[in-house]
XYZ file of C-alpha atoms in Angstrom:
260
model
C 84.891 120.219 67.376
C 87.187 120.978 70.609
C 90.901 119.739 71.012
C 93.843 121.344 72.367
C 97.410 121.513 70.477
C 100.617 120.402 72.260
C 101.390 123.821 73.600
C 98.539 123.107 75.834
C 97.170 126.713 76.233
C 95.050 126.455 79.730
C 91.853 127.761 78.050
C 92.148 125.307 75.163
C 92.565 122.243 77.386
C 90.029 123.506 79.569
C 87.411 123.870 76.690
C 88.388 120.432 75.541
C 87.639 118.857 78.833
C 84.220 120.761 79.044
C 83.127 119.180 75.603
C 83.826 115.712 76.745
C 82.721 115.755 80.480
C 79.436 114.027 79.828
C 80.665 111.161 78.291
C 84.116 111.219 79.905
C 84.236 107.835 81.930
C 82.405 106.072 79.434
C 84.667 106.876 76.628
C 88.038 105.949 78.840
C 86.148 102.826 79.971
C 85.884 101.701 76.169
C 89.104 102.928 74.848
C 91.186 101.432 78.068
C 89.419 98.272 77.352
C 88.416 98.381 81.085
C 91.735 98.644 82.310
C 91.473 101.815 83.334
C 89.678 100.192 86.641
C 92.746 98.420 87.414
C 94.906 101.469 87.194
C 92.486 103.151 89.627
C 92.654 100.591 92.283
C 96.524 100.723 91.679
C 96.428 104.327 92.461
C 94.153 103.568 95.570
C 96.839 101.425 96.964
C 99.686 103.494 96.442
C 97.978 106.465 98.203
C 97.112 104.630 101.253
C 94.197 106.987 102.249
C 92.504 106.497 105.888
C 90.418 108.185 108.288
C 91.616 111.282 109.257
C 93.873 112.056 106.178
C 93.443 114.894 103.762
C 93.753 113.877 99.985
C 94.041 116.238 97.337
C 92.609 114.842 93.897
C 94.109 117.052 90.905
C 92.738 116.728 87.387
C 89.696 114.937 89.234
C 87.368 115.427 86.383
C 84.010 114.063 87.601
C 85.325 112.537 91.046
C 85.417 108.621 89.805
C 89.011 108.790 90.655
C 88.264 110.703 94.142
C 85.876 108.051 95.361
C 88.285 105.239 96.352
C 90.086 107.884 98.782
C 86.918 109.129 100.322
C 85.601 105.585 100.599
C 88.715 105.122 102.751
C 87.303 107.396 105.002
C 90.088 110.203 104.076
C 88.614 114.067 103.642
C 88.984 114.384 99.848
C 88.935 117.352 97.553
C 88.751 116.719 94.051
C 90.009 119.421 91.749
C 89.987 120.707 88.435
C 90.093 123.417 85.981
C 87.364 122.559 83.587
C 84.247 124.025 84.680
C 82.513 121.222 82.702
C 84.043 118.254 84.444
C 83.287 119.906 87.805
C 79.413 120.693 87.136
C 79.207 116.976 85.829
C 80.895 115.635 88.887
C 78.941 117.724 91.098
C 75.775 116.692 89.718
C 76.691 113.074 90.082
C 78.363 113.576 93.599
C 77.123 116.501 95.153
C 78.095 115.694 98.889
C 81.957 115.864 97.397
C 83.867 119.413 97.965
C 84.606 119.898 94.343
C 87.160 122.936 93.748
C 87.959 124.838 90.837
C 92.208 124.822 90.696
C 94.872 125.360 88.351
C 97.680 122.635 89.234
C 100.199 125.476 88.581
C 98.358 127.736 90.903
C 96.776 125.839 93.489
C 94.253 127.396 95.961
C 95.085 125.846 98.937
C 97.784 126.740 101.884
C 101.027 125.306 102.247
C 101.496 121.561 103.934
C 97.383 121.244 103.873
C 97.312 117.621 102.657
C 98.661 114.279 103.386
C 98.840 113.196 100.084
C 98.631 114.409 96.589
C 97.709 112.376 93.909
C 96.854 113.200 89.731
C 95.820 110.436 87.273
C 96.299 110.957 83.637
C 96.129 114.913 84.184
C 99.883 115.967 84.452
C 100.590 115.415 80.925
C 97.908 118.192 80.260
C 99.525 120.656 82.225
C 101.224 123.384 80.301
C 103.865 123.666 82.859
C 104.747 120.423 84.198
C 107.772 121.546 86.692
C 105.482 124.194 87.975
C 102.704 121.946 89.043
C 104.978 119.299 90.563
C 106.385 122.238 92.518
C 102.840 123.544 93.614
C 101.829 119.930 94.579
C 104.900 120.042 96.834
C 104.289 123.131 98.448
C 100.613 121.914 99.549
C 101.811 118.504 101.102
C 102.861 118.209 104.568
C 106.217 117.382 105.160
C 106.542 113.479 104.750
C 103.525 113.638 103.006
C 103.397 111.689 99.355
C 102.697 112.081 95.919
C 101.316 109.620 93.353
C 101.093 110.536 90.121
C 99.290 107.951 87.538
C 99.991 108.664 83.557
C 100.324 107.201 80.497
C 104.232 106.233 79.716
C 105.882 104.218 77.332
C 105.641 100.339 76.755
C 109.030 98.543 78.072
C 108.821 95.863 75.385
C 109.803 97.056 72.025
C 106.968 95.056 69.725
C 104.411 96.482 72.261
C 105.619 99.704 71.896
C 105.127 99.563 68.289
C 101.843 97.998 68.698
C 100.471 100.675 70.972
C 101.762 103.375 68.858
C 99.420 102.014 65.942
C 96.708 101.656 68.331
C 96.855 105.500 69.405
C 97.391 106.949 65.854
C 95.034 104.874 63.957
C 92.390 102.771 66.045
C 91.903 105.487 68.670
C 90.320 108.570 66.948
C 87.620 105.807 64.915
C 86.641 104.242 68.494
C 86.253 107.828 70.000
C 84.180 109.110 67.336
C 81.389 106.317 68.134
C 81.662 106.843 71.790
C 82.690 110.543 72.844
C 80.920 113.649 72.416
C 83.943 115.288 71.392
C 86.252 112.914 69.357
C 88.621 115.078 68.311
C 89.681 115.754 71.678
C 91.189 112.228 71.618
C 93.499 112.804 68.866
C 95.333 115.383 70.940
C 95.168 112.344 73.555
C 97.109 110.539 71.128
C 99.586 112.928 70.340
C 100.039 114.385 73.719
C 101.058 110.334 75.170
C 103.595 109.988 72.272
C 105.316 113.451 73.142
C 105.369 112.468 77.220
C 108.559 111.739 78.928
C 109.314 108.385 79.424
C 109.867 106.810 83.088
C 113.139 107.810 83.750
C 112.509 111.545 82.470
C 109.460 111.869 84.597
C 111.346 110.742 87.584
C 113.820 113.220 87.114
C 111.348 116.024 86.758
C 110.204 114.998 90.391
C 113.476 114.960 91.647
C 114.109 118.631 90.473
C 110.809 119.561 91.934
C 112.205 118.725 95.180
C 110.543 115.323 95.966
C 112.655 112.488 97.551
C 112.282 108.579 97.372
C 111.049 109.012 93.841
C 110.027 105.524 92.616
C 108.050 104.175 89.612
C 105.838 101.169 89.000
C 105.074 100.135 85.446
C 101.202 98.861 85.047
C 100.289 97.191 81.593
C 103.632 96.469 80.420
C 104.439 100.492 80.824
C 101.312 101.765 79.182
C 100.642 102.996 82.455
C 103.328 104.030 85.233
C 102.770 105.194 88.965
C 105.446 107.606 89.778
C 105.734 108.384 93.676
C 107.474 111.099 95.757
C 108.044 111.899 99.648
C 108.029 115.675 100.526
C 111.224 115.936 102.451
C 110.720 116.874 106.267
C 113.029 119.445 108.053
C 115.373 116.710 109.024
C 115.566 115.124 105.674
C 115.770 117.893 103.270
C 118.167 115.694 100.613
C 118.594 112.107 100.503
C 117.807 111.168 96.823
C 119.569 108.277 95.569
C 120.993 108.328 91.817
C 117.996 107.360 89.550
C 119.214 103.779 88.421
C 116.714 104.261 85.352
C 116.480 100.379 84.853
C 113.555 98.852 84.355
C 112.913 95.878 86.698
C 109.459 94.500 85.388
C 106.089 95.087 85.766
C 105.129 95.619 89.396
C 108.274 96.492 90.613
C 109.415 99.954 91.764
C 112.202 101.595 90.013
C 113.803 104.796 90.677
C 115.549 107.051 93.420
C 115.420 104.166 95.950
C 113.583 101.119 95.061
C 110.551 100.880 96.950
C 108.934 97.569 97.122
C 105.741 95.899 98.432
C 103.271 99.050 99.026
């Protein structure tokens, strides 16, 4: 069985995802109890892709997460560092421009994309801060970042139930449906070790993103984080992070952002 450790050596993480590529989407559907489809729709709304725009979808895996942006008319580049995922994606969606790339050293020129997004992949990058800086580099001034990632439930009883599910129920379920169930032990461990909502928002700010905000989904099990690349006339402007939880569906953070 192939699994990575929490030091997230790139070769180990890539090999782990190579091993789960064939059944990755099916396993996600089962483990997330179908909620991942709702999360993808929320990401698509947040990215707001449209005709003539260029969208970079990092950690795109088999390309499932990229389809809503392409369907909206945007030129969409699915990028991943797992060759197994890319091969499976190309088999399913041969028309999409799948690209091999490391999130900390992206193979794109500066200011290339109107939007960059990453769903459930930032947590697997060894150097999160470097990845956020690279995403900033390849985004045009005024362009946007959307990060969808597992986070920390905001209601204490749910946190307890969720942690029990991750560590006790998730591995047995994965053994029934995944081609590499040990990888999902790493998944559970990496979620528990990941920063909470204010912690990740602070990382976006330090990387240079402005208008940073977040929105909890499914009670904070998953959170959408957003930021904007500053333009020449707006190199600063992050307000203080309130770090205040205002409920599922409300944007919170450096400048509350509602209704998009």
